[in-house]
């Protein structure tokens, strides 16, 4: 039996576009994800999030189910165009009411809300009229939107995450083109990343100046990072793995926790990496009350040899892989999930260690971890033993990290329920709760009950 610290935070996570549906209801405007999904050829089987998991209509039942399962914290995101249909101007009263009722329902069930302000569904009008995240103005629009959210929800919401995974926005949205807005470039990702960091910094400044003292909440961002294990113990491979994590996590975490981009990015990218103005640097440095981390998998990393092809794990044109000059390798002996991601729980502990050292022992929250598997309902039951093993193994590594002195404060499982997995549509099932997309019926998987027991007892049974 492995016991967790008394106040360890256990939760589950989702995001607006992946679960809500109701894409044309309640006065909501369109987002870049609505447009992307309705563009033929972009999403597997032409699927969309128009209905998704229908959370917009079923949230009361879903929250009742969360409570029944014993879940105590719920991380979800707000759809910016549901709150501001064009991304600027007056808030949409129906959008405000929806989220306000959702928050009340959570609190009535004893579930603590954790809000992500941006999980990728940018109002389409901002893309069309202002070039979205390529435009420094978008950061200012974002602060206005965030201000509306703090004003309306901050009396009841004490945990805020400005951005979910800016790396994904920059790389999958502007480098690989696999995600909205679907652009492919070798320099845009760095410009977009820069504006995302500015948006984050400005928003945290707004929260701290105007709201934090009376609302008494905390605010940060959630960065994603896989672990990169050196393929061999040669100094070249070790340096390559270190460089890879700096390009992945350091890109967005260094400015927030250390005050600038990693030196290795500066020297390799030259003019392609924007400079912070003094004001922006000051704003961004220190703008995290905790270290939000989303972590799923691990790969070996080696120094790329002269002329060697870039890794097979990045779609598109290879730009950022060439910038890093690394090669990624999947060990064929590793088990993988339906995403093709390796199950390597020890990588989670190593990454937590890396963060602890580099950022001088910050309080860390694992804001996403989980796996997609080929789940099926048989006689009303989903026997997903593999997910239980996955969660158990990752959570045990987290426990080890805590034993080693790392200040890990919480763990959120991705995801509460099956949902729309972006360009892969509904083909990937990450949920603790299964959804039959023919009739939208919910079936808690075996892992859902197992996780509820972990939370209730605060222990992992051997
Ligand atoms: C994260 C993302 C989630 C979810 C998950 C599984 O990167 O924040 O929206 O899709 O990955 O792929």
Short mmCIF file of C-alpha atoms and ligand atoms in Angstrom, two decimals:
data_model
loop_
_atom_site.label_atom_id
_atom_site.label_comp_id
_atom_site.label_asym_id
_atom_site.label_seq_id
_atom_site.Cartn_x
_atom_site.Cartn_y
_atom_site.Cartn_z
CA UNK A 1 0.00 0.00 0.00
CA UNK A 2 1.38 3.38 -1.03
CA UNK A 3 0.01 6.39 0.76
CA UNK A 4 -0.07 9.94 -0.61
CA UNK A 5 0.44 13.21 1.30
CA UNK A 6 -2.68 14.28 3.15
CA UNK A 7 -3.60 17.23 0.94
CA UNK A 8 -2.65 15.66 -2.37
CA UNK A 9 -4.98 16.95 -5.09
CA UNK A 10 -6.66 14.29 -7.21
CA UNK A 11 -8.63 15.30 -10.28
CA UNK A 12 -9.74 14.66 -13.83
CA UNK A 13 -9.51 16.95 -16.85
CA UNK A 14 -11.30 17.80 -20.11
CA UNK A 15 -11.49 20.73 -22.53
CA UNK A 16 -14.38 22.69 -24.03
CA UNK A 17 -14.07 21.81 -27.71
CA UNK A 18 -13.42 18.16 -26.97
CA UNK A 19 -16.58 17.62 -24.90
CA UNK A 20 -19.16 20.39 -25.13
CA UNK A 21 -20.68 20.15 -28.60
CA UNK A 22 -23.52 22.70 -29.04
CA UNK A 23 -21.29 24.45 -31.54
CA UNK A 24 -24.08 26.74 -32.74
CA UNK A 25 -26.06 27.07 -29.53
CA UNK A 26 -26.30 29.49 -26.67
CA UNK A 27 -25.05 32.48 -28.66
CA UNK A 28 -21.62 30.89 -29.16
CA UNK A 29 -19.40 32.22 -31.95
CA UNK A 30 -17.25 30.00 -34.13
CA UNK A 31 -13.75 28.95 -33.17
CA UNK A 32 -10.78 28.02 -35.33
CA UNK A 33 -11.54 24.40 -34.38
CA UNK A 34 -15.09 24.64 -35.77
CA UNK A 35 -13.63 25.91 -39.03
CA UNK A 36 -10.77 23.39 -39.09
CA UNK A 37 -13.06 20.40 -38.51
CA UNK A 38 -15.45 21.56 -41.23
CA UNK A 39 -12.57 21.76 -43.70
CA UNK A 40 -12.64 18.50 -45.69
CA UNK A 41 -9.63 16.27 -45.16
CA UNK A 42 -8.45 17.73 -41.88
CA UNK A 43 -9.97 15.29 -39.40
CA UNK A 44 -10.01 11.51 -39.42
CA UNK A 45 -13.28 10.26 -41.01
CA UNK A 46 -14.42 13.87 -41.43
CA UNK A 47 -15.55 13.97 -37.81
CA UNK A 48 -16.19 17.20 -35.91
CA UNK A 49 -16.80 18.45 -32.38
CA UNK A 50 -20.29 19.74 -33.33
CA UNK A 51 -21.82 17.38 -30.78
CA UNK A 52 -18.68 15.90 -29.18
CA UNK A 53 -19.60 14.30 -25.82
CA UNK A 54 -22.68 16.56 -25.58
CA UNK A 55 -21.48 17.90 -22.24
CA UNK A 56 -23.25 21.23 -22.89
CA UNK A 57 -26.60 19.45 -22.48
CA UNK A 58 -25.57 16.71 -20.07
CA UNK A 59 -23.25 18.49 -17.65
CA UNK A 60 -25.58 18.05 -14.69
CA UNK A 61 -25.67 14.27 -15.07
CA UNK A 62 -21.95 14.15 -15.79
CA UNK A 63 -21.13 16.09 -12.65
CA UNK A 64 -23.46 13.90 -10.62
CA UNK A 65 -21.54 10.92 -12.00
CA UNK A 66 -18.20 12.52 -11.07
CA UNK A 67 -19.45 12.97 -7.52
CA UNK A 68 -20.76 9.42 -7.39
CA UNK A 69 -17.36 8.13 -8.45
CA UNK A 70 -15.75 10.13 -5.66
CA UNK A 71 -13.86 12.65 -7.81
CA UNK A 72 -12.90 15.83 -5.99
CA UNK A 73 -11.32 18.21 -8.53
CA UNK A 74 -12.32 18.92 -12.10
CA UNK A 75 -10.16 20.78 -14.60
CA UNK A 76 -12.10 22.05 -17.63
CA UNK A 77 -11.66 24.84 -20.13
CA UNK A 78 -13.88 27.73 -21.17
CA UNK A 79 -14.73 28.22 -24.80
CA UNK A 80 -13.61 31.76 -25.54
CA UNK A 81 -16.16 32.19 -28.40
CA UNK A 82 -18.95 31.04 -26.08
CA UNK A 83 -18.02 33.93 -23.80
CA UNK A 84 -17.05 36.44 -26.49
CA UNK A 85 -18.41 35.25 -29.86
CA UNK A 86 -15.88 37.25 -31.90
CA UNK A 87 -13.12 37.30 -29.31
CA UNK A 88 -13.67 40.93 -28.34
CA UNK A 89 -16.50 43.12 -27.11
CA UNK A 90 -19.36 42.45 -24.73
CA UNK A 91 -19.69 39.04 -23.13
CA UNK A 92 -22.45 36.70 -24.29
CA UNK A 93 -24.87 36.39 -21.33
CA UNK A 94 -25.84 32.81 -22.21
CA UNK A 95 -22.20 31.75 -22.23
CA UNK A 96 -21.61 33.36 -18.86
CA UNK A 97 -24.73 31.67 -17.49
CA UNK A 98 -23.68 28.27 -18.77
CA UNK A 99 -20.28 28.34 -17.07
CA UNK A 100 -21.67 29.96 -13.96
CA UNK A 101 -24.25 27.16 -13.60
CA UNK A 102 -21.58 24.58 -14.31
CA UNK A 103 -19.37 25.99 -11.54
CA UNK A 104 -22.31 26.07 -9.12
CA UNK A 105 -23.19 22.48 -9.94
CA UNK A 106 -19.61 21.38 -9.27
CA UNK A 107 -19.52 23.18 -5.94
CA UNK A 108 -22.89 21.74 -4.92
CA UNK A 109 -21.35 18.32 -5.46
CA UNK A 110 -18.25 19.15 -3.47
CA UNK A 111 -16.03 19.24 -6.57
CA UNK A 112 -13.40 21.98 -6.87
CA UNK A 113 -13.32 23.70 -10.29
CA UNK A 114 -9.98 24.30 -12.02
CA UNK A 115 -10.40 26.52 -15.06
CA UNK A 116 -8.22 26.59 -18.15
CA UNK A 117 -8.86 29.81 -20.04
CA UNK A 118 -7.44 28.67 -23.36
CA UNK A 119 -7.45 25.10 -24.61
CA UNK A 120 -6.99 25.97 -28.30
CA UNK A 121 -10.46 27.12 -29.43
CA UNK A 122 -9.58 30.66 -30.51
CA UNK A 123 -12.54 32.73 -31.75
CA UNK A 124 -12.48 32.39 -35.55
CA UNK A 125 -13.01 36.13 -36.02
CA UNK A 126 -9.64 36.79 -34.37
CA UNK A 127 -7.96 34.47 -36.87
CA UNK A 128 -9.73 35.99 -39.87
CA UNK A 129 -9.48 39.63 -38.86
CA UNK A 130 -6.22 39.70 -36.92
CA UNK A 131 -4.19 36.59 -37.88
CA UNK A 132 -4.76 35.09 -34.44
CA UNK A 133 -1.66 34.34 -32.42
CA UNK A 134 0.66 35.80 -35.06
CA UNK A 135 -0.58 39.22 -34.03
CA UNK A 136 0.66 40.81 -30.78
CA UNK A 137 -2.84 42.33 -30.41
CA UNK A 138 -4.31 38.89 -29.72
CA UNK A 139 -2.53 38.86 -26.37
CA UNK A 140 -4.44 42.01 -25.47
CA UNK A 141 -7.77 40.57 -26.58
CA UNK A 142 -6.95 37.57 -24.42
CA UNK A 143 -6.46 39.69 -21.31
CA UNK A 144 -9.86 41.34 -21.83
CA UNK A 145 -11.45 37.92 -22.15
CA UNK A 146 -9.65 36.66 -19.06
CA UNK A 147 -10.78 39.75 -17.15
CA UNK A 148 -14.42 38.88 -17.95
CA UNK A 149 -13.84 35.36 -16.64
CA UNK A 150 -12.15 36.49 -13.41
CA UNK A 151 -14.93 39.03 -12.87
CA UNK A 152 -17.79 36.56 -13.35
CA UNK A 153 -16.35 33.35 -11.96
CA UNK A 154 -13.47 34.35 -9.68
CA UNK A 155 -15.69 34.59 -6.61
CA UNK A 156 -16.05 30.80 -6.80
CA UNK A 157 -13.02 29.67 -8.82
CA UNK A 158 -9.65 29.72 -7.07
CA UNK A 159 -7.50 27.80 -9.56
CA UNK A 160 -6.70 29.27 -12.95
CA UNK A 161 -4.62 28.00 -15.85
CA UNK A 162 -4.14 30.61 -18.56
CA UNK A 163 -2.93 28.43 -21.44
CA UNK A 164 -3.00 24.75 -22.10
CA UNK A 165 0.13 23.54 -23.88
CA UNK A 166 1.41 26.53 -25.83
CA UNK A 167 3.91 24.11 -27.44
CA UNK A 168 1.04 22.29 -29.16
CA UNK A 169 -0.49 25.54 -30.38
CA UNK A 170 2.85 26.62 -31.85
CA UNK A 171 4.06 23.29 -33.24
CA UNK A 172 0.93 21.40 -34.26
CA UNK A 173 -0.92 24.57 -35.29
CA UNK A 174 1.87 26.47 -37.09
CA UNK A 175 4.59 23.94 -37.91
CA UNK A 176 2.98 20.61 -38.70
CA UNK A 177 -0.40 22.04 -39.63
CA UNK A 178 -2.07 19.02 -38.02
CA UNK A 179 -4.16 21.22 -35.78
CA UNK A 180 -6.04 24.49 -36.19
CA UNK A 181 -5.30 26.91 -37.78
CA UNK A 182 -3.35 24.35 -39.85
CA UNK A 183 -0.32 26.36 -40.90
CA UNK A 184 3.13 25.03 -41.84
CA UNK A 185 6.14 27.20 -41.25
CA UNK A 186 9.62 27.11 -39.79
CA UNK A 187 9.53 30.54 -38.22
CA UNK A 188 5.88 31.14 -37.25
CA UNK A 189 5.93 28.70 -34.31
CA UNK A 190 8.50 30.87 -32.52
CA UNK A 191 6.49 34.05 -33.16
CA UNK A 192 3.29 32.40 -31.98
CA UNK A 193 5.01 30.99 -28.90
CA UNK A 194 6.21 34.48 -28.07
CA UNK A 195 2.71 35.98 -28.27
CA UNK A 196 1.30 33.13 -26.18
CA UNK A 197 3.86 33.89 -23.47
CA UNK A 198 2.95 37.58 -23.63
CA UNK A 199 -0.75 36.69 -23.35
CA UNK A 200 0.01 34.55 -20.32
CA UNK A 201 2.16 37.22 -18.66
CA UNK A 202 -0.35 40.02 -19.24
CA UNK A 203 -3.18 37.88 -17.91
CA UNK A 204 -1.33 36.95 -14.75
CA UNK A 205 -0.46 40.61 -14.24
CA UNK A 206 -4.17 41.51 -14.60
CA UNK A 207 -5.20 38.79 -12.15
CA UNK A 208 -2.64 39.81 -9.60
CA UNK A 209 -3.33 43.52 -9.84
CA UNK A 210 -7.09 43.45 -9.97
CA UNK A 211 -8.38 40.18 -8.54
CA UNK A 212 -5.93 38.05 -6.60
CA UNK A 213 -5.96 39.94 -3.31
CA UNK A 214 -9.74 39.74 -2.97
CA UNK A 215 -10.37 36.43 -4.77
CA UNK A 216 -7.38 34.66 -3.26
CA UNK A 217 -6.82 32.24 -6.09
CA UNK A 218 -3.72 30.94 -7.83
CA UNK A 219 -2.76 31.12 -11.46
CA UNK A 220 -0.24 29.56 -13.83
CA UNK A 221 -0.05 27.75 -17.18
CA UNK A 222 0.14 24.07 -18.18
CA UNK A 223 3.03 23.04 -20.36
CA UNK A 224 3.35 19.66 -22.01
CA UNK A 225 6.53 17.68 -22.20
CA UNK A 226 7.52 14.12 -23.02
CA UNK A 227 10.68 12.78 -21.43
CA UNK A 228 13.78 12.41 -23.61
CA UNK A 229 16.14 9.71 -22.39
CA UNK A 230 19.66 9.72 -23.89
CA UNK A 231 19.93 6.77 -26.28
CA UNK A 232 23.49 6.03 -25.13
CA UNK A 233 25.66 7.50 -22.42
CA UNK A 234 27.84 9.27 -24.95
CA UNK A 235 28.23 12.99 -24.18
CA UNK A 236 26.68 13.77 -27.59
CA UNK A 237 23.49 11.84 -26.89
CA UNK A 238 23.25 13.22 -23.38
CA UNK A 239 23.58 16.74 -24.70
CA UNK A 240 20.99 15.97 -27.40
CA UNK A 241 18.45 14.76 -24.83
CA UNK A 242 19.04 17.80 -22.65
CA UNK A 243 18.64 20.07 -25.68
CA UNK A 244 15.42 18.29 -26.65
CA UNK A 245 13.82 18.93 -23.26
CA UNK A 246 14.95 22.55 -23.35
CA UNK A 247 13.40 23.04 -26.79
CA UNK A 248 10.22 21.30 -25.61
CA UNK A 249 9.60 22.48 -22.05
CA UNK A 250 12.28 25.13 -21.55
CA UNK A 251 10.87 27.10 -24.49
CA UNK A 252 7.79 27.96 -22.41
CA UNK A 253 8.88 27.31 -18.84
CA UNK A 254 12.25 29.12 -18.82
CA UNK A 255 10.77 32.57 -19.58
CA UNK A 256 8.17 32.09 -16.82
CA UNK A 257 10.41 30.57 -14.16
CA UNK A 258 13.89 31.78 -15.15
CA UNK A 259 13.27 34.97 -17.12
CA UNK A 260 14.30 34.14 -20.71
CA UNK A 261 14.38 31.49 -23.42
CA UNK A 262 16.99 28.75 -23.02
CA UNK A 263 20.42 29.81 -24.23
CA UNK A 264 20.54 26.80 -26.55
CA UNK A 265 17.45 28.09 -28.38
CA UNK A 266 18.91 31.58 -28.68
CA UNK A 267 22.16 30.33 -30.13
CA UNK A 268 20.57 27.91 -32.58
CA UNK A 269 17.63 30.02 -33.73
CA UNK A 270 19.25 33.45 -33.97
CA UNK A 271 16.80 36.00 -35.37
CA UNK A 272 13.99 33.50 -35.64
CA UNK A 273 13.53 33.63 -31.86
CA UNK A 274 12.00 36.95 -30.80
CA UNK A 275 13.53 39.04 -28.04
CA UNK A 276 11.54 40.04 -24.99
CA UNK A 277 11.21 43.74 -24.34
CA UNK A 278 12.23 44.64 -20.79
CA UNK A 279 8.59 45.15 -19.92
CA UNK A 280 7.50 41.78 -21.29
CA UNK A 281 10.33 39.96 -19.61
CA UNK A 282 9.43 41.47 -16.29
CA UNK A 283 5.80 40.60 -16.80
CA UNK A 284 6.47 36.99 -17.74
CA UNK A 285 9.22 36.23 -15.26
CA UNK A 286 7.62 34.88 -12.09
CA UNK A 287 4.14 34.60 -13.63
CA UNK A 288 3.40 31.13 -12.29
CA UNK A 289 2.07 30.28 -8.83
CA UNK A 290 2.74 26.60 -9.57
CA UNK A 291 4.32 24.50 -12.32
CA UNK A 292 1.55 22.93 -14.47
CA UNK A 293 2.74 19.88 -16.40
CA UNK A 294 0.98 17.61 -18.90
CA UNK A 295 2.94 14.44 -19.46
CA UNK A 296 2.18 11.33 -21.49
CA UNK A 297 5.21 9.53 -22.86
CA UNK A 298 8.94 9.08 -23.41
CA UNK A 299 11.33 8.50 -26.31
CA UNK A 300 15.05 7.91 -26.58
CA UNK A 301 16.96 10.81 -27.99
CA UNK A 302 20.26 10.81 -29.88
CA UNK A 303 22.50 13.30 -31.62
CA UNK A 304 21.46 13.35 -35.27
CA UNK A 305 24.28 12.29 -37.55
CA UNK A 306 25.35 14.33 -40.58
CA UNK A 307 22.74 13.88 -43.32
CA UNK A 308 20.58 11.58 -41.21
CA UNK A 309 16.84 11.92 -41.73
CA UNK A 310 14.89 13.69 -38.98
CA UNK A 311 12.75 11.55 -36.73
CA UNK A 312 9.68 9.72 -37.93
CA UNK A 313 7.61 11.03 -35.02
CA UNK A 314 7.04 14.53 -36.30
CA UNK A 315 4.78 15.07 -39.26
CA UNK A 316 5.50 17.87 -41.68
CA UNK A 317 8.67 19.55 -42.67
CA UNK A 318 11.07 18.74 -39.89
CA UNK A 319 11.96 22.38 -39.09
CA UNK A 320 12.06 22.21 -35.33
CA UNK A 321 13.73 18.81 -35.41
CA UNK A 322 16.47 20.25 -37.57
CA UNK A 323 16.74 23.22 -35.24
CA UNK A 324 17.39 20.84 -32.34
CA UNK A 325 19.56 18.48 -34.35
CA UNK A 326 18.29 15.39 -32.59
CA UNK A 327 16.94 12.00 -33.52
CA UNK A 328 14.12 10.34 -31.56
CA UNK A 329 13.91 6.58 -31.19
CA UNK A 330 11.11 4.35 -29.92
CA UNK A 331 12.30 1.17 -28.22
CA UNK A 332 10.44 -1.62 -30.02
CA UNK A 333 10.16 -3.53 -26.75
CA UNK A 334 8.01 -0.80 -25.18
CA UNK A 335 4.30 -1.26 -24.96
CA UNK A 336 2.38 1.47 -26.78
CA UNK A 337 -1.15 2.89 -26.54
CA UNK A 338 -3.53 3.41 -29.48
CA UNK A 339 -1.89 6.84 -29.91
CA UNK A 340 1.36 4.98 -30.61
CA UNK A 341 2.79 6.48 -27.41
CA UNK A 342 5.18 4.40 -25.32
CA UNK A 343 4.21 3.39 -21.82
CA UNK A 344 7.33 4.37 -19.85
CA UNK A 345 6.32 5.52 -16.38
CA UNK A 346 9.92 6.00 -15.18
CA UNK A 347 10.17 8.84 -17.72
CA UNK A 348 7.57 10.72 -15.69
CA UNK A 349 9.72 10.58 -12.56
CA UNK A 350 12.82 11.64 -14.49
CA UNK A 351 10.99 14.61 -15.96
CA UNK A 352 9.71 15.65 -12.52
CA UNK A 353 13.31 15.49 -11.30
CA UNK A 354 14.49 17.59 -14.21
CA UNK A 355 11.87 20.25 -13.46
CA UNK A 356 12.66 20.22 -9.76
CA UNK A 357 16.33 20.89 -10.43
CA UNK A 358 16.09 23.37 -13.26
CA UNK A 359 13.38 25.53 -11.73
CA UNK A 360 14.57 25.35 -8.14
CA UNK A 361 12.00 23.15 -6.52
CA UNK A 362 8.67 24.62 -7.67
CA UNK A 363 5.31 23.24 -6.52
CA UNK A 364 4.27 20.99 -9.43
CA UNK A 365 0.82 19.93 -10.53
CA UNK A 366 0.51 17.15 -13.05
CA UNK A 367 -2.46 18.67 -14.88
CA UNK A 368 -2.77 15.80 -17.42
CA UNK A 369 -1.68 12.19 -17.68
CA UNK A 370 -3.53 9.22 -19.12
CA UNK A 371 -3.76 6.83 -22.05
CA UNK A 372 -5.93 5.93 -25.03
CA UNK A 373 -6.89 2.28 -25.40
CA UNK A 374 -9.22 0.24 -27.62
CA UNK A 375 -11.99 0.09 -25.01
CA UNK A 376 -15.24 -1.76 -25.64
CA UNK A 377 -18.47 -2.18 -23.71
CA UNK A 378 -19.43 -5.78 -23.04
CA UNK A 379 -22.67 -6.38 -21.18
CA UNK A 380 -22.63 -2.86 -19.83
CA UNK A 381 -19.07 -3.08 -18.54
CA UNK A 382 -15.75 -1.77 -19.85
CA UNK A 383 -12.92 -3.92 -18.58
CA UNK A 384 -9.90 -1.67 -19.10
CA UNK A 385 -7.34 -3.39 -16.89
CA UNK A 386 -4.57 -1.91 -19.06
CA UNK A 387 -5.61 1.62 -18.14
CA UNK A 388 -5.60 0.71 -14.47
CA UNK A 389 -2.07 -0.63 -14.87
CA UNK A 390 -1.03 2.48 -16.78
CA UNK A 391 -2.42 4.88 -14.19
CA UNK A 392 -1.08 2.84 -11.33
CA UNK A 393 2.43 2.72 -12.77
CA UNK A 394 2.56 6.47 -13.50
CA UNK A 395 1.05 7.40 -10.15
CA UNK A 396 3.56 5.17 -8.34
CA UNK A 397 6.40 6.98 -10.09
CA UNK A 398 4.85 10.24 -8.92
CA UNK A 399 4.87 8.88 -5.41
CA UNK A 400 8.53 8.00 -5.73
CA UNK A 401 9.25 11.51 -6.89
CA UNK A 402 7.49 12.87 -3.80
CA UNK A 403 9.58 10.51 -1.64
CA UNK A 404 12.67 11.97 -3.27
CA UNK A 405 11.61 15.41 -2.07
CA UNK A 406 9.94 16.76 -5.20
CA UNK A 407 7.08 19.11 -4.40
CA UNK A 408 4.39 17.38 -6.48
CA UNK A 409 1.02 18.59 -5.22
CA UNK A 410 -1.53 16.91 -7.45
CA UNK A 411 -2.48 14.62 -10.32
CA UNK A 412 -5.25 15.05 -12.92
CA UNK A 413 -6.22 12.13 -15.10
CA UNK A 414 -6.88 12.88 -18.76
CA UNK A 415 -9.70 12.45 -19.22
CA UNK A 416 -12.90 12.30 -17.24
CA UNK A 417 -14.71 10.86 -20.26
CA UNK A 418 -14.06 9.84 -23.84
CA UNK A 419 -14.01 12.82 -26.15
CA UNK A 420 -13.03 14.34 -29.49
CA UNK A 421 -9.30 13.77 -29.86
CA UNK A 422 -8.58 16.65 -32.25
CA UNK A 423 -7.39 15.57 -35.71
CA UNK A 424 -7.89 11.92 -34.74
CA UNK A 425 -11.60 12.47 -34.13
CA UNK A 426 -13.32 9.91 -31.92
CA UNK A 427 -10.85 7.15 -32.71
CA UNK A 428 -8.98 7.62 -29.42
CA UNK A 429 -10.55 6.82 -26.07
CA UNK A 430 -8.77 8.53 -23.17
CA UNK A 431 -11.74 8.60 -20.78
CA UNK A 432 -12.36 7.01 -17.43
CA UNK A 433 -15.96 7.03 -18.62
CA UNK A 434 -16.81 5.36 -21.93
CA UNK A 435 -19.16 7.10 -24.34
CA UNK A 436 -21.20 5.19 -26.88
CA UNK A 437 -21.26 7.77 -29.67
CA UNK A 438 -24.38 6.19 -31.22
CA UNK A 439 -26.57 7.28 -28.34
CA UNK A 440 -24.15 9.24 -26.13
CA UNK A 441 -24.74 6.86 -23.25
CA UNK A 442 -22.08 6.89 -20.50
CA UNK A 443 -20.46 3.77 -19.01
CA UNK A 444 -17.88 4.24 -16.25
CA UNK A 445 -14.96 1.98 -17.15
CA UNK A 446 -13.38 -0.28 -14.53
CA UNK A 447 -10.60 2.31 -14.26
CA UNK A 448 -13.18 4.95 -13.25
CA UNK A 449 -14.11 2.94 -10.14
CA UNK A 450 -10.48 2.09 -9.45
CA UNK A 451 -9.50 5.78 -9.61
CA UNK A 452 -12.40 6.70 -7.32
CA UNK A 453 -11.02 4.28 -4.74
CA UNK A 454 -7.55 5.75 -5.01
CA UNK A 455 -9.00 9.19 -4.36
CA UNK A 456 -11.23 8.10 -1.49
CA UNK A 457 -8.41 6.28 0.32
CA UNK A 458 -5.50 8.42 -0.85
CA UNK A 459 -3.55 5.23 -1.44
CA UNK A 460 -2.52 2.92 -4.27
CA UNK A 461 -3.12 -0.69 -3.34
CA UNK A 462 -0.35 -3.06 -4.38
C1 LIG B 1 -3.05 16.88 -24.55
C2 LIG B 1 -4.20 17.83 -24.71
C3 LIG B 1 -5.55 17.24 -24.55
C4 LIG B 1 -5.66 15.80 -25.03
C5 LIG B 1 -4.44 14.98 -24.66
C6 LIG B 1 -4.39 13.60 -25.29
O1 LIG B 1 -1.97 17.31 -25.30
O2 LIG B 1 -4.11 18.89 -23.79
O3 LIG B 1 -6.48 18.08 -25.16
O4 LIG B 1 -6.01 15.73 -26.34
O5 LIG B 1 -3.27 15.62 -25.02
O6 LIG B 1 -3.89 13.65 -26.58
#
